[in-house]
Structure formats: structure tokens, C-alpha cells
Amino acid sequence: MESPENLHGPAVGVAQDATPTTVDVDTAVFLLGAGVTTLTHPLLYVKLLIQVGHEPLPPTVGTTMFGRRVLYLPGFLSYAQHIVKVDGKRGLLRGLSPRIVSSAISTVVRSKVKQTSHEMIIQCLSRVATHPFHVMSVRCMAQFVGREVKYGGMLSCMVKIFKEEGVAGFYVGLIPHVLGEVLFLWCCNLLAHFINTYAVDESFSQASAVRSYTKFVMGIAVSVLTYPFMLVADLMVVNNCGLAAGLPPLSPVFSSWLHCWNHLSNKGHLFRGSSFFFRRVPLTSIED
């Protein structure tokens, strides 16, 4: 008959072995992040093509719930089906590899400093570290417009960009991207603090639960306001880089991100690509 020590020994060993190590946690976080990035990539791919103004499918005539006649542009599903028809199912993953690397780097950078006071600094450092991969991903995806093969794997992308544009080529569009993210953080934190401090009554039984969701809800609202910065950043990435998506007639050549902003503002396109569904163009008249 085994002694109590022997009986309890394996259980203790199993418990110790079951304790996850830092490496195990980091690996799990990386795999989870890579999985989420892969699943959401088709959405961002379609969004990027809409942002650059590529509309390969004709609009359809429809009516709103109030009877107003409008032209509906293709939504995400129709656009994704078009990509699959042209490039196959793997075509939906064009430009994915740089995004996975970018996500991994961002996770590592953010994990180094946990203090909220350093959130903005970490956000900026993360953007600087990951922006070159964002540039490579966007340009790979934008090749769909003109059917170019200029940018292939990550290594060839790096060589091509460095050879043609130098180090600066990896940071085109960085300024509006950083400005948008800094503005996003400031607005989220200020609005969440204001609401939690002055709008949520302490006597309310669910006050703590409401406060826990305030910043998340504010993030959704503020992201709409800061979207133009993201749009301008992506357009500057493809601007005059040799791809049809960044050259006339689809797009003018911009001298700066402010030039791009003013052009979109004058055209009323500062929120182009912000919606995947029910994208419509009002009709002044339609012949019956």
C-alpha cells in the first residue's frame, strides 16, 4: 500500500506542471493574435480597396425605407466574392504576413510598460515599430487594383521600398496615423473620465459595471471622428509608389498628407471606406 507521500506526490507534480510559464502565455497570446488578425484580414482588405476608391462592381438601384431612390454600392460580401472570383480564396489573404508580424511586434511593445500614464508613449512607439509592416501590407493589397506584382514577400518588399525610396519609404503616412491614434487616446480617456466622474451616480447599484464599459463605448464613438486620419494615412502609403491605386486617374499625386486631406474634404470623401454595408450614392434623378 502506498504511503500518503506517494499518493499526494504525483498530484503535486501535475499541479506544478500545469502552471503556465511566461513563455507559454506569450505563445498563446501570439497565436490568438495571429488567429484574430487572419480572421479579420478580409475585412481590412476590402476596406483598403474601398478607401483607395476602387469600385469594380456597378452599383444597383434601390430605395430607402422612406421611398427615396438611391444607388447602392457593393457591400463587403459582394466585394469579397469578387476578390475570390479574381484571385481565388487565398486572394483574400493578400498582404496578411506583414500584418501578423506587425501584430506580434505591437503586442511585445505594449507588454513592456503597463502604466496608464505611459499609454500614449507606448502607442507612438508601437506605431513607429510596426508602421513599416503596415506599409508593406497596404501596398501588397493595393496591387489588386492594377493587377501589379511589384510587391511580393516581405523580404522583397523591404528591398524594393528601400531601393526606391530609402528608409523614408517605410514611414510614409506615419504622421496622420500617429496623430489619429493620439487624438483617439486623448478623447477616449477624457470622455470616459468625464462620464465616470460626473454622469455616473455613486448611488446607482450598477455604477462599477457601467464604468467598466465606458471607455469601450467611447472608443467606438471616437473612432468615427478619427477615421479621416486613418484614411489619409493609408492613401499616403500608396501615393505615387508606382501602383495604379496611387496614381491618376484613380488618385491624384499628393505633395503632403494635408494636401490629401484637403482633396478628400473638398470631394466629401473623408469617411470613404468607413462602412461595409448599405454604401449608397443618392440619385438626383432616375429614368423609369
PDB file of C-alpha atoms in Angstrom:
ATOM      1  CA  MET A   1       0.000   0.000   0.000  1.00  0.00           C
ATOM      2  CA  GLU A   2       1.442   3.379  -0.976  1.00  0.00           C
ATOM      3  CA  SER A   3       2.300   5.938   1.661  1.00  0.00           C
ATOM      4  CA  PRO A   4       0.446   9.282   1.861  1.00  0.00           C
ATOM      5  CA  GLU A   5       3.506  10.989   0.452  1.00  0.00           C
ATOM      6  CA  ASN A   6       3.430   8.777  -2.641  1.00  0.00           C
ATOM      7  CA  LEU A   7      -0.285   9.274  -3.043  1.00  0.00           C
ATOM      8  CA  HIS A   8      -0.020  13.018  -2.973  1.00  0.00           C
ATOM      9  CA  GLY A   9       3.282  13.288  -4.810  1.00  0.00           C
ATOM     10  CA  PRO A  10       2.010  12.898  -8.415  1.00  0.00           C
ATOM     11  CA  ALA A  11      -0.840  15.337  -7.776  1.00  0.00           C
ATOM     12  CA  VAL A  12       1.590  17.991  -6.627  1.00  0.00           C
ATOM     13  CA  GLY A  13       3.767  17.329  -9.658  1.00  0.00           C
ATOM     14  CA  VAL A  14       0.823  17.599 -12.011  1.00  0.00           C
ATOM     15  CA  ALA A  15      -0.240  20.863 -10.413  1.00  0.00           C
ATOM     16  CA  GLN A  16       3.253  22.280 -10.811  1.00  0.00           C
ATOM     17  CA  ASP A  17       3.483  21.147 -14.436  1.00  0.00           C
ATOM     18  CA  ALA A  18       0.063  22.624 -15.174  1.00  0.00           C
ATOM     19  CA  THR A  19       1.148  26.111 -14.086  1.00  0.00           C
ATOM     20  CA  PRO A  20       1.610  28.110 -17.320  1.00  0.00           C
ATOM     21  CA  THR A  21       5.009  29.745 -17.778  1.00  0.00           C
ATOM     22  CA  THR A  22       5.625  33.207 -19.182  1.00  0.00           C
ATOM     23  CA  VAL A  23       6.720  31.659 -22.464  1.00  0.00           C
ATOM     24  CA  ASP A  24       3.504  29.630 -22.658  1.00  0.00           C
ATOM     25  CA  VAL A  25       1.392  32.725 -22.038  1.00  0.00           C
ATOM     26  CA  ASP A  26       3.308  34.778 -24.619  1.00  0.00           C
ATOM     27  CA  THR A  27       2.950  31.979 -27.168  1.00  0.00           C
ATOM     28  CA  ALA A  28      -0.766  31.689 -26.511  1.00  0.00           C
ATOM     29  CA  VAL A  29      -1.190  35.469 -26.861  1.00  0.00           C
ATOM     30  CA  PHE A  30       0.770  35.458 -30.120  1.00  0.00           C
ATOM     31  CA  LEU A  31      -1.253  32.573 -31.573  1.00  0.00           C
ATOM     32  CA  LEU A  32      -4.516  34.208 -30.507  1.00  0.00           C
ATOM     33  CA  GLY A  33      -3.450  37.494 -32.041  1.00  0.00           C
ATOM     34  CA  ALA A  34      -2.379  35.804 -35.270  1.00  0.00           C
ATOM     35  CA  GLY A  35      -5.712  33.995 -35.455  1.00  0.00           C
ATOM     36  CA  VAL A  36      -7.735  37.165 -34.927  1.00  0.00           C
ATOM     37  CA  THR A  37      -5.586  39.022 -37.476  1.00  0.00           C
ATOM     38  CA  THR A  38      -6.148  36.274 -40.032  1.00  0.00           C
ATOM     39  CA  LEU A  39      -9.913  36.190 -39.480  1.00  0.00           C
ATOM     40  CA  THR A  40     -10.296  39.966 -39.737  1.00  0.00           C
ATOM     41  CA  HIS A  41      -7.885  40.434 -42.659  1.00  0.00           C
ATOM     42  CA  PRO A  42     -10.516  40.076 -45.418  1.00  0.00           C
ATOM     43  CA  LEU A  43     -12.472  42.912 -43.791  1.00  0.00           C
ATOM     44  CA  LEU A  44      -9.456  45.216 -43.783  1.00  0.00           C
ATOM     45  CA  TYR A  45      -8.546  44.149 -47.314  1.00  0.00           C
ATOM     46  CA  VAL A  46     -11.956  45.155 -48.670  1.00  0.00           C
ATOM     47  CA  LYS A  47     -11.849  48.326 -46.587  1.00  0.00           C
ATOM     48  CA  LEU A  48      -8.474  49.296 -48.092  1.00  0.00           C
ATOM     49  CA  LEU A  49      -9.718  48.799 -51.651  1.00  0.00           C
ATOM     50  CA  ILE A  50     -12.752  50.969 -50.923  1.00  0.00           C
ATOM     51  CA  GLN A  51     -10.514  53.586 -49.324  1.00  0.00           C
ATOM     52  CA  VAL A  52      -8.396  53.953 -52.461  1.00  0.00           C
ATOM     53  CA  GLY A  53     -11.586  54.381 -54.482  1.00  0.00           C
ATOM     54  CA  HIS A  54     -11.575  51.056 -56.320  1.00  0.00           C
ATOM     55  CA  GLU A  55     -15.153  50.143 -57.214  1.00  0.00           C
ATOM     56  CA  PRO A  56     -15.023  47.203 -59.666  1.00  0.00           C
ATOM     57  CA  LEU A  57     -18.693  46.331 -59.325  1.00  0.00           C
ATOM     58  CA  PRO A  58     -21.536  48.500 -60.655  1.00  0.00           C
ATOM     59  CA  PRO A  59     -23.982  49.998 -58.155  1.00  0.00           C
ATOM     60  CA  THR A  60     -27.556  48.796 -58.011  1.00  0.00           C
ATOM     61  CA  VAL A  61     -30.685  50.925 -57.830  1.00  0.00           C
ATOM     62  CA  GLY A  62     -32.687  50.630 -54.660  1.00  0.00           C
ATOM     63  CA  THR A  63     -34.934  52.569 -52.295  1.00  0.00           C
ATOM     64  CA  THR A  64     -34.636  53.513 -48.659  1.00  0.00           C
ATOM     65  CA  MET A  65     -37.308  52.782 -46.057  1.00  0.00           C
ATOM     66  CA  PHE A  66     -38.682  56.262 -46.787  1.00  0.00           C
ATOM     67  CA  GLY A  67     -39.017  55.562 -50.502  1.00  0.00           C
ATOM     68  CA  ARG A  68     -36.020  57.600 -51.600  1.00  0.00           C
ATOM     69  CA  ARG A  69     -34.253  56.176 -54.645  1.00  0.00           C
ATOM     70  CA  VAL A  70     -30.522  55.618 -54.229  1.00  0.00           C
ATOM     71  CA  LEU A  71     -27.616  53.773 -55.782  1.00  0.00           C
ATOM     72  CA  TYR A  72     -26.268  51.040 -53.526  1.00  0.00           C
ATOM     73  CA  LEU A  73     -22.558  50.302 -53.876  1.00  0.00           C
ATOM     74  CA  PRO A  74     -21.448  46.692 -53.281  1.00  0.00           C
ATOM     75  CA  GLY A  75     -21.073  45.716 -49.629  1.00  0.00           C
ATOM     76  CA  PHE A  76     -18.427  43.562 -48.023  1.00  0.00           C
ATOM     77  CA  LEU A  77     -19.846  40.210 -49.100  1.00  0.00           C
ATOM     78  CA  SER A  78     -20.206  41.202 -52.754  1.00  0.00           C
ATOM     79  CA  TYR A  79     -16.738  42.743 -52.779  1.00  0.00           C
ATOM     80  CA  ALA A  80     -15.188  39.681 -51.116  1.00  0.00           C
ATOM     81  CA  GLN A  81     -16.871  37.385 -53.635  1.00  0.00           C
ATOM     82  CA  HIS A  82     -15.395  39.491 -56.433  1.00  0.00           C
ATOM     83  CA  ILE A  83     -11.899  39.104 -54.958  1.00  0.00           C
ATOM     84  CA  VAL A  84     -12.383  35.341 -54.689  1.00  0.00           C
ATOM     85  CA  LYS A  85     -13.584  35.237 -58.304  1.00  0.00           C
ATOM     86  CA  VAL A  86     -10.460  37.060 -59.486  1.00  0.00           C
ATOM     87  CA  ASP A  87      -7.757  35.661 -57.177  1.00  0.00           C
ATOM     88  CA  GLY A  88      -9.328  32.623 -55.523  1.00  0.00           C
ATOM     89  CA  LYS A  89      -9.932  32.178 -51.805  1.00  0.00           C
ATOM     90  CA  ARG A  90      -6.272  32.720 -50.995  1.00  0.00           C
ATOM     91  CA  GLY A  91      -6.594  36.116 -52.599  1.00  0.00           C
ATOM     92  CA  LEU A  92      -8.476  37.309 -49.522  1.00  0.00           C
ATOM     93  CA  LEU A  93      -5.240  36.871 -47.540  1.00  0.00           C
ATOM     94  CA  ARG A  94      -3.099  39.115 -49.735  1.00  0.00           C
ATOM     95  CA  GLY A  95      -0.812  41.205 -47.507  1.00  0.00           C
ATOM     96  CA  LEU A  96      -1.517  39.101 -44.393  1.00  0.00           C
ATOM     97  CA  SER A  97       2.084  38.179 -43.431  1.00  0.00           C
ATOM     98  CA  PRO A  98       3.238  41.745 -42.679  1.00  0.00           C
ATOM     99  CA  ARG A  99       0.101  42.300 -40.604  1.00  0.00           C
ATOM    100  CA  ILE A 100       0.826  39.248 -38.455  1.00  0.00           C
ATOM    101  CA  VAL A 101       4.387  40.458 -37.846  1.00  0.00           C
ATOM    102  CA  SER A 102       3.048  43.933 -37.076  1.00  0.00           C
ATOM    103  CA  SER A 103       0.560  42.499 -34.578  1.00  0.00           C
ATOM    104  CA  ALA A 104       3.287  40.469 -32.849  1.00  0.00           C
ATOM    105  CA  ILE A 105       5.616  43.471 -32.550  1.00  0.00           C
ATOM    106  CA  SER A 106       2.798  45.651 -31.235  1.00  0.00           C
ATOM    107  CA  THR A 107       1.949  43.056 -28.578  1.00  0.00           C
ATOM    108  CA  VAL A 108       5.577  42.866 -27.435  1.00  0.00           C
ATOM    109  CA  VAL A 109       5.975  46.649 -27.261  1.00  0.00           C
ATOM    110  CA  ARG A 110       2.732  47.151 -25.348  1.00  0.00           C
ATOM    111  CA  SER A 111       3.578  44.417 -22.837  1.00  0.00           C
ATOM    112  CA  LYS A 112       6.769  46.152 -21.716  1.00  0.00           C
ATOM    113  CA  VAL A 113       5.075  49.059 -19.952  1.00  0.00           C
ATOM    114  CA  LYS A 114       1.798  48.652 -18.084  1.00  0.00           C
ATOM    115  CA  GLN A 115       1.382  52.126 -16.551  1.00  0.00           C
ATOM    116  CA  THR A 116      -1.571  54.062 -17.889  1.00  0.00           C
ATOM    117  CA  SER A 117       0.479  57.278 -17.792  1.00  0.00           C
ATOM    118  CA  HIS A 118       2.738  55.806 -20.460  1.00  0.00           C
ATOM    119  CA  GLU A 119      -0.099  54.647 -22.706  1.00  0.00           C
ATOM    120  CA  MET A 120       0.374  57.405 -25.266  1.00  0.00           C
ATOM    121  CA  ILE A 121       4.139  56.956 -25.441  1.00  0.00           C
ATOM    122  CA  ILE A 122       3.760  53.214 -25.915  1.00  0.00           C
ATOM    123  CA  GLN A 123       1.129  53.791 -28.590  1.00  0.00           C
ATOM    124  CA  CYS A 124       3.521  56.045 -30.528  1.00  0.00           C
ATOM    125  CA  LEU A 125       6.466  53.663 -30.120  1.00  0.00           C
ATOM    126  CA  SER A 126       4.299  50.768 -31.233  1.00  0.00           C
ATOM    127  CA  ARG A 127       3.210  52.669 -34.349  1.00  0.00           C
ATOM    128  CA  VAL A 128       6.805  53.606 -35.229  1.00  0.00           C
ATOM    129  CA  ALA A 129       7.904  49.983 -34.804  1.00  0.00           C
ATOM    130  CA  THR A 130       5.057  48.464 -36.808  1.00  0.00           C
ATOM    131  CA  HIS A 131       4.470  51.088 -39.500  1.00  0.00           C
ATOM    132  CA  PRO A 132       6.981  49.630 -41.996  1.00  0.00           C
ATOM    133  CA  PHE A 133       4.989  46.379 -41.970  1.00  0.00           C
ATOM    134  CA  HIS A 134       1.752  48.335 -42.361  1.00  0.00           C
ATOM    135  CA  VAL A 135       3.245  49.991 -45.465  1.00  0.00           C
ATOM    136  CA  MET A 136       4.180  46.610 -46.935  1.00  0.00           C
ATOM    137  CA  SER A 137       0.758  45.110 -46.199  1.00  0.00           C
ATOM    138  CA  VAL A 138      -1.173  48.054 -47.678  1.00  0.00           C
ATOM    139  CA  ARG A 139       0.881  48.108 -50.865  1.00  0.00           C
ATOM    140  CA  CYS A 140       0.530  44.352 -51.335  1.00  0.00           C
ATOM    141  CA  MET A 141      -3.248  44.667 -51.040  1.00  0.00           C
ATOM    142  CA  ALA A 142      -3.422  47.759 -53.258  1.00  0.00           C
ATOM    143  CA  GLN A 143      -1.830  45.782 -56.105  1.00  0.00           C
ATOM    144  CA  PHE A 144      -5.232  44.210 -56.678  1.00  0.00           C
ATOM    145  CA  VAL A 145      -6.406  47.445 -58.327  1.00  0.00           C
ATOM    146  CA  GLY A 146      -3.875  47.456 -61.166  1.00  0.00           C
ATOM    147  CA  ARG A 147      -3.029  43.729 -61.064  1.00  0.00           C
ATOM    148  CA  GLU A 148       0.633  44.564 -60.392  1.00  0.00           C
ATOM    149  CA  VAL A 149       3.167  42.138 -58.948  1.00  0.00           C
ATOM    150  CA  LYS A 150       5.655  44.742 -57.768  1.00  0.00           C
ATOM    151  CA  TYR A 151       5.450  43.767 -54.107  1.00  0.00           C
ATOM    152  CA  GLY A 152       5.684  40.091 -53.192  1.00  0.00           C
ATOM    153  CA  GLY A 153       7.035  38.567 -49.979  1.00  0.00           C
ATOM    154  CA  MET A 154       8.167  40.656 -47.031  1.00  0.00           C
ATOM    155  CA  LEU A 155      11.851  40.439 -47.899  1.00  0.00           C
ATOM    156  CA  SER A 156      11.311  41.504 -51.496  1.00  0.00           C
ATOM    157  CA  CYS A 157       9.027  44.322 -50.265  1.00  0.00           C
ATOM    158  CA  MET A 158      11.739  45.594 -47.943  1.00  0.00           C
ATOM    159  CA  VAL A 159      14.353  45.528 -50.691  1.00  0.00           C
ATOM    160  CA  LYS A 160      12.050  47.198 -53.217  1.00  0.00           C
ATOM    161  CA  ILE A 161      10.959  50.001 -50.866  1.00  0.00           C
ATOM    162  CA  PHE A 162      14.476  50.677 -49.570  1.00  0.00           C
ATOM    163  CA  LYS A 163      15.944  50.688 -53.071  1.00  0.00           C
ATOM    164  CA  GLU A 164      13.344  53.111 -54.478  1.00  0.00           C
ATOM    165  CA  GLU A 165      12.524  55.346 -51.506  1.00  0.00           C
ATOM    166  CA  GLY A 166      15.127  54.743 -48.817  1.00  0.00           C
ATOM    167  CA  VAL A 167      14.273  54.483 -45.124  1.00  0.00           C
ATOM    168  CA  ALA A 168      11.656  57.237 -45.510  1.00  0.00           C
ATOM    169  CA  GLY A 169       9.633  54.901 -47.718  1.00  0.00           C
ATOM    170  CA  PHE A 170       8.848  52.735 -44.695  1.00  0.00           C
ATOM    171  CA  TYR A 171       7.289  55.677 -42.871  1.00  0.00           C
ATOM    172  CA  VAL A 172       5.049  57.327 -45.454  1.00  0.00           C
ATOM    173  CA  GLY A 173       1.712  58.126 -43.852  1.00  0.00           C
ATOM    174  CA  LEU A 174       3.129  57.846 -40.330  1.00  0.00           C
ATOM    175  CA  ILE A 175       2.253  61.385 -39.184  1.00  0.00           C
ATOM    176  CA  PRO A 176      -1.533  61.260 -39.765  1.00  0.00           C
ATOM    177  CA  HIS A 177      -1.617  57.737 -38.328  1.00  0.00           C
ATOM    178  CA  VAL A 178       0.118  58.811 -35.107  1.00  0.00           C
ATOM    179  CA  LEU A 179      -1.977  61.974 -34.844  1.00  0.00           C
ATOM    180  CA  GLY A 180      -5.150  59.941 -35.239  1.00  0.00           C
ATOM    181  CA  GLU A 181      -4.150  57.438 -32.563  1.00  0.00           C
ATOM    182  CA  VAL A 182      -3.010  60.121 -30.099  1.00  0.00           C
ATOM    183  CA  LEU A 183      -6.244  62.052 -30.622  1.00  0.00           C
ATOM    184  CA  PHE A 184      -8.177  58.806 -30.165  1.00  0.00           C
ATOM    185  CA  LEU A 185      -6.488  58.080 -26.822  1.00  0.00           C
ATOM    186  CA  TRP A 186      -6.930  61.631 -25.531  1.00  0.00           C
ATOM    187  CA  CYS A 187     -10.611  61.792 -26.451  1.00  0.00           C
ATOM    188  CA  CYS A 188     -11.376  58.322 -25.078  1.00  0.00           C
ATOM    189  CA  ASN A 189      -9.659  58.956 -21.754  1.00  0.00           C
ATOM    190  CA  LEU A 190     -11.130  62.432 -21.296  1.00  0.00           C
ATOM    191  CA  LEU A 191     -14.677  61.428 -22.200  1.00  0.00           C
ATOM    192  CA  ALA A 192     -14.526  58.267 -20.087  1.00  0.00           C
ATOM    193  CA  HIS A 193     -13.171  60.249 -17.117  1.00  0.00           C
ATOM    194  CA  PHE A 194     -15.854  62.929 -17.512  1.00  0.00           C
ATOM    195  CA  ILE A 195     -18.697  60.425 -17.746  1.00  0.00           C
ATOM    196  CA  ASN A 196     -17.431  58.227 -14.895  1.00  0.00           C
ATOM    197  CA  THR A 197     -16.852  61.247 -12.662  1.00  0.00           C
ATOM    198  CA  TYR A 198     -19.876  63.423 -13.354  1.00  0.00           C
ATOM    199  CA  ALA A 199     -22.500  61.313 -15.122  1.00  0.00           C
ATOM    200  CA  VAL A 200     -22.445  58.030 -13.193  1.00  0.00           C
ATOM    201  CA  ASP A 201     -24.112  58.354  -9.803  1.00  0.00           C
ATOM    202  CA  GLU A 202     -22.418  56.512  -6.939  1.00  0.00           C
ATOM    203  CA  SER A 203     -25.814  55.527  -5.568  1.00  0.00           C
ATOM    204  CA  PHE A 204     -26.535  53.563  -8.731  1.00  0.00           C
ATOM    205  CA  SER A 205     -26.203  49.871  -7.973  1.00  0.00           C
ATOM    206  CA  GLN A 206     -24.507  49.055 -11.290  1.00  0.00           C
ATOM    207  CA  ALA A 207     -22.136  52.060 -11.244  1.00  0.00           C
ATOM    208  CA  SER A 208     -18.973  49.923 -11.309  1.00  0.00           C
ATOM    209  CA  ALA A 209     -20.261  47.852 -14.228  1.00  0.00           C
ATOM    210  CA  VAL A 210     -21.156  50.990 -16.188  1.00  0.00           C
ATOM    211  CA  ARG A 211     -17.706  52.469 -15.594  1.00  0.00           C
ATOM    212  CA  SER A 212     -16.011  49.312 -16.844  1.00  0.00           C
ATOM    213  CA  TYR A 213     -17.703  49.696 -20.248  1.00  0.00           C
ATOM    214  CA  THR A 214     -17.484  53.472 -20.587  1.00  0.00           C
ATOM    215  CA  LYS A 215     -14.085  53.578 -22.280  1.00  0.00           C
ATOM    216  CA  PHE A 216     -15.065  50.806 -24.695  1.00  0.00           C
ATOM    217  CA  VAL A 217     -18.218  52.627 -25.761  1.00  0.00           C
ATOM    218  CA  MET A 218     -16.353  55.930 -26.039  1.00  0.00           C
ATOM    219  CA  GLY A 219     -13.767  54.174 -28.213  1.00  0.00           C
ATOM    220  CA  ILE A 220     -16.431  53.224 -30.744  1.00  0.00           C
ATOM    221  CA  ALA A 221     -17.743  56.783 -30.901  1.00  0.00           C
ATOM    222  CA  VAL A 222     -14.327  58.446 -31.069  1.00  0.00           C
ATOM    223  CA  SER A 223     -13.074  56.048 -33.762  1.00  0.00           C
ATOM    224  CA  VAL A 224     -15.668  57.541 -36.108  1.00  0.00           C
ATOM    225  CA  LEU A 225     -14.283  61.033 -35.527  1.00  0.00           C
ATOM    226  CA  THR A 226     -10.641  59.983 -36.001  1.00  0.00           C
ATOM    227  CA  TYR A 227     -11.308  57.806 -39.060  1.00  0.00           C
ATOM    228  CA  PRO A 228     -10.220  60.502 -41.580  1.00  0.00           C
ATOM    229  CA  PHE A 229      -6.680  60.356 -40.144  1.00  0.00           C
ATOM    230  CA  MET A 230      -6.534  56.611 -40.817  1.00  0.00           C
ATOM    231  CA  LEU A 231      -7.905  57.081 -44.322  1.00  0.00           C
ATOM    232  CA  VAL A 232      -5.352  59.774 -45.189  1.00  0.00           C
ATOM    233  CA  ALA A 233      -2.540  57.637 -43.746  1.00  0.00           C
ATOM    234  CA  ASP A 234      -3.465  54.657 -45.933  1.00  0.00           C
ATOM    235  CA  LEU A 235      -3.805  56.808 -49.048  1.00  0.00           C
ATOM    236  CA  MET A 236      -0.380  58.332 -48.446  1.00  0.00           C
ATOM    237  CA  VAL A 237       1.099  54.833 -48.214  1.00  0.00           C
ATOM    238  CA  VAL A 238       0.112  54.086 -51.818  1.00  0.00           C
ATOM    239  CA  ASN A 239       0.535  57.645 -53.081  1.00  0.00           C
ATOM    240  CA  ASN A 240       2.898  57.813 -56.076  1.00  0.00           C
ATOM    241  CA  CYS A 241       4.545  54.471 -55.243  1.00  0.00           C
ATOM    242  CA  GLY A 242       4.199  53.088 -58.760  1.00  0.00           C
ATOM    243  CA  LEU A 243       0.853  51.352 -58.238  1.00  0.00           C
ATOM    244  CA  ALA A 244      -2.310  52.262 -60.135  1.00  0.00           C
ATOM    245  CA  ALA A 245      -4.116  52.742 -56.809  1.00  0.00           C
ATOM    246  CA  GLY A 246      -1.907  55.742 -56.034  1.00  0.00           C
ATOM    247  CA  LEU A 247      -1.664  57.367 -59.454  1.00  0.00           C
ATOM    248  CA  PRO A 248      -4.014  59.242 -61.812  1.00  0.00           C
ATOM    249  CA  PRO A 249      -6.707  58.739 -62.928  1.00  0.00           C
ATOM    250  CA  LEU A 250      -7.749  56.868 -59.782  1.00  0.00           C
ATOM    251  CA  SER A 251      -5.913  59.205 -57.440  1.00  0.00           C
ATOM    252  CA  PRO A 252      -4.015  62.478 -57.811  1.00  0.00           C
ATOM    253  CA  VAL A 253      -0.406  62.634 -56.660  1.00  0.00           C
ATOM    254  CA  PHE A 254      -0.357  64.328 -53.257  1.00  0.00           C
ATOM    255  CA  SER A 255       2.500  66.559 -52.130  1.00  0.00           C
ATOM    256  CA  SER A 256       1.708  66.012 -48.435  1.00  0.00           C
ATOM    257  CA  TRP A 257      -0.850  64.419 -46.160  1.00  0.00           C
ATOM    258  CA  LEU A 258      -2.500  67.827 -45.709  1.00  0.00           C
ATOM    259  CA  HIS A 259      -2.900  68.047 -49.490  1.00  0.00           C
ATOM    260  CA  CYS A 260      -4.564  64.629 -49.405  1.00  0.00           C
ATOM    261  CA  TRP A 261      -6.838  65.700 -46.533  1.00  0.00           C
ATOM    262  CA  ASN A 262      -7.947  68.858 -48.352  1.00  0.00           C
ATOM    263  CA  HIS A 263      -8.628  66.910 -51.544  1.00  0.00           C
ATOM    264  CA  LEU A 264     -10.818  64.365 -49.735  1.00  0.00           C
ATOM    265  CA  SER A 265     -12.570  67.111 -47.798  1.00  0.00           C
ATOM    266  CA  ASN A 266     -13.433  69.023 -50.958  1.00  0.00           C
ATOM    267  CA  LYS A 267     -14.791  65.850 -52.534  1.00  0.00           C
ATOM    268  CA  GLY A 268     -16.727  64.883 -49.414  1.00  0.00           C
ATOM    269  CA  HIS A 269     -14.775  61.613 -49.149  1.00  0.00           C
ATOM    270  CA  LEU A 270     -13.183  61.913 -45.699  1.00  0.00           C
ATOM    271  CA  PHE A 271     -15.197  58.901 -44.494  1.00  0.00           C
ATOM    272  CA  ARG A 272     -14.778  56.757 -47.606  1.00  0.00           C
ATOM    273  CA  GLY A 273     -14.486  53.120 -46.582  1.00  0.00           C
ATOM    274  CA  SER A 274     -15.809  53.649 -43.059  1.00  0.00           C
ATOM    275  CA  SER A 275     -18.826  51.454 -43.785  1.00  0.00           C
ATOM    276  CA  PHE A 276     -19.008  47.958 -45.265  1.00  0.00           C
ATOM    277  CA  PHE A 277     -22.761  47.762 -45.723  1.00  0.00           C
ATOM    278  CA  PHE A 278     -25.517  49.946 -47.190  1.00  0.00           C
ATOM    279  CA  ARG A 279     -23.000  52.114 -49.007  1.00  0.00           C
ATOM    280  CA  ARG A 280     -25.061  54.359 -51.201  1.00  0.00           C
ATOM    281  CA  VAL A 281     -24.848  57.291 -53.569  1.00  0.00           C
ATOM    282  CA  PRO A 282     -28.008  59.461 -53.665  1.00  0.00           C
ATOM    283  CA  LEU A 283     -29.573  59.857 -57.097  1.00  0.00           C
ATOM    284  CA  THR A 284     -30.771  63.213 -58.328  1.00  0.00           C
ATOM    285  CA  SER A 285     -32.890  61.536 -60.950  1.00  0.00           C
ATOM    286  CA  ILE A 286     -33.511  58.078 -62.299  1.00  0.00           C
ATOM    287  CA  GLU A 287     -35.216  57.344 -65.515  1.00  0.00           C
ATOM    288  CA  ASP A 288     -38.072  54.925 -65.106  1.00  0.00           C
TER     289      ASP A 288
END
